[in-house]
Tab-separated table of C-alpha atoms in Angstrom:
chain	number	residue	atom	x	y	z
A	1	MET	CA	96.288	101.164	122.697
A	2	ARG	CA	94.016	101.433	125.550
A	3	GLU	CA	96.038	103.277	128.302
A	4	ASP	CA	93.878	102.730	131.015
A	5	LEU	CA	93.312	98.819	130.643
A	6	TYR	CA	97.477	98.186	129.569
A	7	GLU	CA	98.148	100.100	132.950
A	8	ALA	CA	95.545	98.861	135.252
A	9	ASP	CA	97.125	94.933	133.353
A	10	LEU	CA	100.330	96.319	134.113
A	11	ALA	CA	100.018	97.315	137.723
A	12	TRP	CA	98.517	93.683	138.246
A	13	LEU	CA	101.188	92.093	136.417
A	14	ARG	CA	103.965	93.685	139.013
A	15	ILE	CA	101.784	92.131	141.788
A	16	VAL	CA	101.747	88.813	140.567
A	17	ALA	CA	105.452	89.019	139.877
A	18	ALA	CA	106.273	90.062	143.556
A	19	THR	CA	103.414	87.104	144.645
A	20	LEU	CA	105.596	84.691	142.346
A	21	SER	CA	108.573	86.133	143.401
A	22	TRP	CA	109.907	86.062	139.606
A	23	LYS	CA	113.360	87.461	138.834
A	24	GLU	CA	113.870	90.637	137.716
A	25	ASN	CA	115.069	89.057	133.854
A	26	SER	CA	111.306	87.345	134.088
A	27	GLN	CA	109.252	90.318	134.865
A	28	ASN	CA	110.952	92.330	132.657
A	29	ASN	CA	109.911	89.627	130.173
A	30	ASN	CA	106.492	89.414	130.637
A	31	GLU	CA	105.806	92.966	130.997
A	32	ALA	CA	107.514	93.331	127.345
A	33	CYS	CA	104.873	90.602	126.546
A	34	LEU	CA	102.133	92.166	127.960
A	35	LYS	CA	102.844	95.257	125.821
A	36	ARG	CA	103.572	93.809	122.658
A	37	LEU	CA	99.956	92.495	122.898
A	38	TYR	CA	98.089	95.877	123.857
A	39	LEU	CA	100.066	97.441	120.695
A	40	ASN	CA	98.597	94.813	118.416
A	41	TYR	CA	95.383	94.174	119.977
A	42	ASP	CA	92.375	95.856	120.304
A	43	PHE	CA	91.574	94.818	124.434
A	44	GLN	CA	88.266	96.589	125.219
A	45	ARG	CA	88.469	95.095	128.610
A	46	THR	CA	91.569	94.022	131.143
A	47	VAL	CA	93.566	90.239	130.948
A	48	MET	CA	91.531	89.992	134.285
A	49	ASP	CA	87.729	90.809	132.431
A	50	SER	CA	88.425	89.388	129.469
A	51	ALA	CA	86.979	86.222	127.756
A	52	GLU	CA	89.729	83.681	127.282
A	53	ARG	CA	88.261	83.498	123.613
A	54	LYS	CA	89.229	86.934	123.069
A	55	LEU	CA	92.878	86.790	125.137
A	56	LEU	CA	93.668	83.366	122.258
A	57	GLU	CA	92.659	85.879	119.423
A	58	ALA	CA	95.066	88.254	120.987
A	59	LEU	CA	97.726	85.734	121.293
A	60	LYS	CA	97.488	85.173	117.882
A	61	VAL	CA	99.338	88.193	116.753
A	62	ILE	CA	102.399	86.686	118.143
A	63	PRO	CA	104.355	84.893	114.987
A	64	ASN	CA	107.157	83.444	117.037
A	65	PRO	CA	105.799	80.172	118.611
A	66	ASN	CA	108.105	80.486	121.428
A	67	SER	CA	107.177	83.883	121.942
A	68	ARG	CA	103.418	82.947	122.079
A	69	ALA	CA	104.165	80.529	124.804
A	70	GLN	CA	105.676	83.056	127.174
A	71	GLY	CA	102.277	85.183	126.491
A	72	PHE	CA	100.562	81.743	127.338
A	73	ASN	CA	102.368	81.601	130.321
A	74	CYS	CA	102.177	85.506	131.471
A	75	LEU	CA	98.365	85.637	130.988
A	76	ILE	CA	98.030	81.661	132.370
A	77	SER	CA	99.874	83.921	135.710
A	78	MET	CA	97.826	86.912	135.989
A	79	ARG	CA	94.623	84.999	135.656
A	80	ARG	CA	95.166	82.375	138.057
A	81	CYS	CA	96.380	84.670	140.848
A	82	ALA	CA	93.231	86.391	140.265
A	83	GLU	CA	91.483	83.120	140.278
A	84	ARG	CA	90.048	83.468	136.768
A	85	PRO	CA	89.083	80.747	134.543
A	86	VAL	CA	92.518	79.514	132.391
A	87	ASP	CA	91.021	75.651	131.256
A	88	GLN	CA	90.931	77.316	127.300
A	89	LEU	CA	94.650	79.095	127.747
A	90	VAL	CA	96.049	75.748	129.156
A	91	ARG	CA	94.686	74.002	126.115
A	92	GLY	CA	95.879	76.749	123.637
A	93	ARG	CA	99.424	76.347	125.405
A	94	ASP	CA	99.281	72.561	124.741
A	95	LEU	CA	98.639	72.978	121.233
A	96	LEU	CA	101.864	74.889	120.833
A	97	LYS	CA	104.237	71.974	121.239
A	98	ASP	CA	104.268	70.415	118.008
A	99	GLU	CA	104.570	73.943	116.287
A	100	ILE	CA	107.585	75.019	118.774
A	101	ALA	CA	109.053	71.345	118.178
A	102	GLN	CA	108.841	72.421	114.420
A	103	HIS	CA	110.426	76.164	114.851
A	104	GLN	CA	113.093	74.577	116.925
A	105	LYS	CA	114.014	72.054	114.049
A	106	ALA	CA	114.076	74.980	111.568
A	107	ALA	CA	115.989	77.246	113.935
A	108	LYS	CA	118.723	74.687	113.507
A	109	GLU	CA	118.245	74.483	109.906
A	110	GLY	CA	118.760	78.089	110.126
A	111	LEU	CA	115.415	78.281	108.664
A	112	ASP	CA	112.937	80.267	110.753
A	113	LEU	CA	109.272	79.346	109.243
A	114	PHE	CA	106.219	81.298	109.394
A	115	THR	CA	103.004	80.802	110.746
A	116	LYS	CA	99.461	80.724	109.040
A	117	GLU	CA	98.501	83.603	110.920
A	118	HIS	CA	101.698	85.717	110.188
A	119	LEU	CA	101.632	84.766	106.204
A	120	GLU	CA	97.807	85.729	106.203
A	121	LYS	CA	98.361	89.215	108.395
A	122	GLU	CA	101.550	89.779	105.514
A	123	ILE	CA	99.189	89.285	102.661
A	124	GLU	CA	96.189	91.232	103.771
A	125	GLU	CA	98.510	94.484	105.089
A	126	ALA	CA	100.744	94.094	101.686
A	127	TYR	CA	96.956	94.181	99.719
A	128	VAL	CA	96.942	97.492	101.432
A	129	ASN	CA	100.291	99.159	101.022
A	130	ASP	CA	102.377	96.938	98.525
A	131	THR	CA	100.528	95.072	95.396
A	132	VAL	CA	103.794	93.721	94.310
A	133	LYS	CA	104.240	91.804	97.256
A	134	CYS	CA	100.932	91.267	97.940
A	135	ALA	CA	100.925	89.255	94.571
A	136	VAL	CA	104.045	87.358	95.132
A	137	LEU	CA	102.755	86.338	98.735
A	138	LEU	CA	99.495	85.083	97.149
A	139	MET	CA	101.474	83.043	94.349
A	140	PHE	CA	103.600	81.204	96.941
A	141	ALA	CA	100.532	80.779	98.664
A	142	GLU	CA	98.208	79.845	96.071
A	143	LEU	CA	100.766	77.329	94.003
A	144	GLY	CA	103.878	76.655	95.853
A	145	CYS	CA	106.193	78.335	93.498
A	146	ARG	CA	109.725	78.885	92.671
A	147	VAL	CA	111.837	81.699	91.715
A	148	THR	CA	111.588	81.503	87.886
A	149	ASP	CA	107.864	80.696	88.139
A	150	LEU	CA	107.187	84.045	88.871
A	151	GLY	CA	109.273	85.778	85.758
A	152	GLY	CA	106.703	86.282	82.850
A	153	MET	CA	104.279	89.069	81.411
A	154	VAL	CA	100.985	90.208	83.341
A	155	THR	CA	98.464	90.338	80.472
A	156	ASP	CA	94.591	90.897	80.342
A	157	ASP	CA	94.860	89.649	76.661
A	158	LYS	CA	94.175	85.685	76.457
A	159	LYS	CA	95.097	85.851	72.859
A	160	LYS	CA	98.516	86.992	73.571
A	161	ALA	CA	98.972	84.355	76.649
A	162	GLU	CA	97.898	81.913	74.090
A	163	ALA	CA	101.160	83.113	71.766
A	164	ALA	CA	103.446	83.758	74.139
A	165	GLU	CA	106.616	81.416	75.460
A	166	SER	CA	107.133	83.060	78.582
A	167	ASN	CA	105.141	82.362	81.779
A	168	CYS	CA	101.906	84.742	81.883
A	169	PHE	CA	99.382	86.031	84.603
A	170	VAL	CA	96.655	86.253	82.711
A	171	ILE	CA	93.648	88.812	84.017
A	172	ARG	CA	90.221	87.360	83.607
A	173	ALA	CA	86.560	88.362	84.495
A	174	ARG	CA	86.639	87.089	87.900
A	175	ASP	CA	89.708	85.095	88.205
A	176	VAL	CA	93.666	84.736	87.527
A	177	LEU	CA	94.938	81.902	84.705
A	178	VAL	CA	98.707	81.402	85.800
A	179	ILE	CA	100.356	79.851	82.709
A	180	ARG	CA	103.694	78.296	83.350
A	181	ARG	CA	106.354	77.126	80.616
A	182	ASP	CA	109.642	78.187	81.837
A	183	TYR	CA	110.177	76.211	85.420
A	184	LYS	CA	112.182	73.644	86.888
A	185	THR	CA	110.212	70.397	86.230
A	186	ARG	CA	108.769	71.553	82.700
A	187	LYS	CA	110.568	68.253	81.402
A	188	VAL	CA	108.415	66.168	83.584
A	189	TYR	CA	105.082	67.928	84.051
A	190	GLY	CA	105.145	69.780	81.181
A	191	GLU	CA	102.967	73.356	80.861
A	192	LYS	CA	101.248	74.163	83.910
A	193	ARG	CA	98.439	75.783	84.516
A	194	ASP	CA	96.248	77.419	87.246
A	195	ILE	CA	93.236	79.343	87.893
A	196	ILE	CA	93.615	81.581	91.105
A	197	LYS	CA	89.658	82.312	92.064
A	198	GLY	CA	88.053	83.370	94.972
A	199	LYS	CA	89.141	85.734	97.111
A	200	ARG	CA	92.524	85.345	96.786
A	201	GLY	CA	91.755	85.901	92.820
A	202	LYS	CA	89.669	88.612	93.572
A	203	MET	CA	93.048	90.197	95.375
A	204	LEU	CA	95.443	89.089	93.120
A	205	ARG	CA	92.999	90.733	90.098
A	206	ARG	CA	93.455	93.847	91.500
A	207	CYS	CA	97.310	93.709	92.473
A	208	LEU	CA	98.094	92.734	88.896
A	209	GLN	CA	96.124	95.250	87.275
A	210	PRO	CA	98.687	97.940	87.360
A	211	MET	CA	101.400	96.037	86.142
A	212	VAL	CA	99.532	94.767	82.949
A	213	GLY	CA	101.402	95.367	79.940
A	214	GLY	CA	104.611	94.413	81.865
A	215	THR	CA	105.943	91.805	84.246
A	216	LEU	CA	105.088	91.149	87.625
A	217	ILE	CA	108.791	91.267	89.249
A	218	ARG	CA	110.708	94.183	88.003
A	219	LEU	CA	113.756	95.552	89.480
A	220	LYS	CA	113.249	99.289	91.604
A	221	GLY	CA	113.991	101.485	88.516
A	222	GLY	CA	110.928	100.294	87.040
A	223	SER	CA	112.802	97.593	84.212
A	224	MET	CA	111.998	94.024	83.858
A	225	CYS	CA	113.984	92.001	86.296
A	226	PRO	CA	116.713	89.486	84.588
A	227	LYS	CA	115.929	85.445	85.594
A	228	ALA	CA	119.548	85.769	87.764
A	229	GLN	CA	118.268	88.490	89.904
A	230	LEU	CA	114.410	86.974	90.174
A	231	SER	CA	115.592	85.383	93.658
A	232	ALA	CA	117.459	88.566	95.056
A	233	ARG	CA	114.662	90.663	93.469
A	234	ILE	CA	112.081	88.446	95.186
A	235	ARG	CA	113.830	88.677	99.270
A	236	ASP	CA	113.954	92.589	98.582
A	237	ILE	CA	109.942	92.315	97.962
A	238	THR	CA	109.089	89.922	100.714
A	239	GLY	CA	112.230	90.095	103.252
A	240	THR	CA	112.695	86.005	102.896
A	241	ASN	CA	113.251	83.478	100.565
A	242	ALA	CA	111.103	81.388	98.270
A	243	THR	CA	112.532	78.430	99.982
A	244	THR	CA	111.383	79.561	103.347
A	245	LEU	CA	108.060	80.628	102.101
A	246	PHE	CA	107.502	77.252	100.090
A	247	LYS	CA	108.278	75.268	103.446
A	248	SER	CA	106.400	77.458	105.725
A	249	TRP	CA	102.866	76.935	103.736
A	250	VAL	CA	103.710	73.391	103.757
A	251	ASN	CA	104.512	73.618	107.636
A	252	VAL	CA	100.822	75.075	108.001
A	253	CYS	CA	99.109	71.950	106.043
A	254	ARG	CA	101.315	69.759	108.105
A	255	LEU	CA	100.414	71.100	111.643
A	256	ALA	CA	96.634	70.790	110.618
A	257	GLY	CA	97.452	67.287	109.488
A	258	ASP	CA	95.788	68.288	105.803
A	259	LEU	CA	97.824	65.807	103.835
A	260	ASP	CA	96.079	67.022	100.668
A	261	GLY	CA	97.040	70.222	100.839
A	262	ILE	CA	100.244	69.304	100.851
A	263	ARG	CA	99.895	67.212	97.706
A	264	ASP	CA	98.297	69.919	95.805
A	265	LEU	CA	101.096	72.445	96.727
A	266	ALA	CA	103.666	69.623	95.591
A	267	TYR	CA	101.178	69.330	92.235
A	268	LYS	CA	101.019	72.596	91.724
A	269	ARG	CA	104.528	73.567	92.257
A	270	GLY	CA	105.584	70.234	89.983
A	271	THR	CA	106.879	67.524	92.109
A	272	ASP	CA	106.387	64.973	93.688
A	273	LEU	CA	104.613	64.347	96.690
A	274	GLN	CA	107.572	62.011	98.364
A	275	THR	CA	110.097	65.008	97.853
A	276	VAL	CA	108.017	67.608	99.531
A	277	LEU	CA	107.685	64.915	102.550
A	278	SER	CA	111.035	64.267	102.499
A	279	TYR	CA	112.748	68.016	101.706
A	280	TYR	CA	110.449	70.580	103.167
A	281	ALA	CA	107.836	69.025	105.442
């Protein structure tokens, strides 16, 4: 964190607080918000001197939309008092309204959904620090899968995969073939085969490589995870549950107006579109 820039902005924020007669609680919240931004984003200029697009990038590090709205309000107040442009920031704050409404709805249901930025950041960080977590998160992002979908063996031998009766994650030259034979709606949709390729496919291949000959989900001691314990183990690995991850990816598509994206997740999951729209969107 650039301490010189942070201290300059903090000093200006306190002048703004006095000018606008903020209550102590509001000032403390805005100071905490400013510090969070500096701790999570590499500012090269003060808030006053930064381009608005850079400030919009900085605000993306805040996953909770309500907290992000506070960040918008803080930066807008700081810049308005300095007579700096705020048009892009105001538009960005306005675009948050739908996301906040969905977040509040989810909170009432006891379910805290993740934003696209948060989900992708989790994948990128796990890719460096925790390849098992990364592999699990990639499966949810690509396939909208259920817990039981992740039970199965990892192999680079196509013949073994074809002969198996279980789910298989097949590492191939340029992608990963996911074969699901054991999942909730198998009787309706039959065996499912999906190919994960591109950047995510490359990441998944690297994550799965050390697991060849074993299973994706294992107990902490390294032994194979029984089906009955998959849900708890996935929560241990990801810090959340399968329903939250699936709803979050559906919500990412919904906020973007991407019905085809929701349809694709529903198809890969093995669920009809109307069920996803009714219960997960």
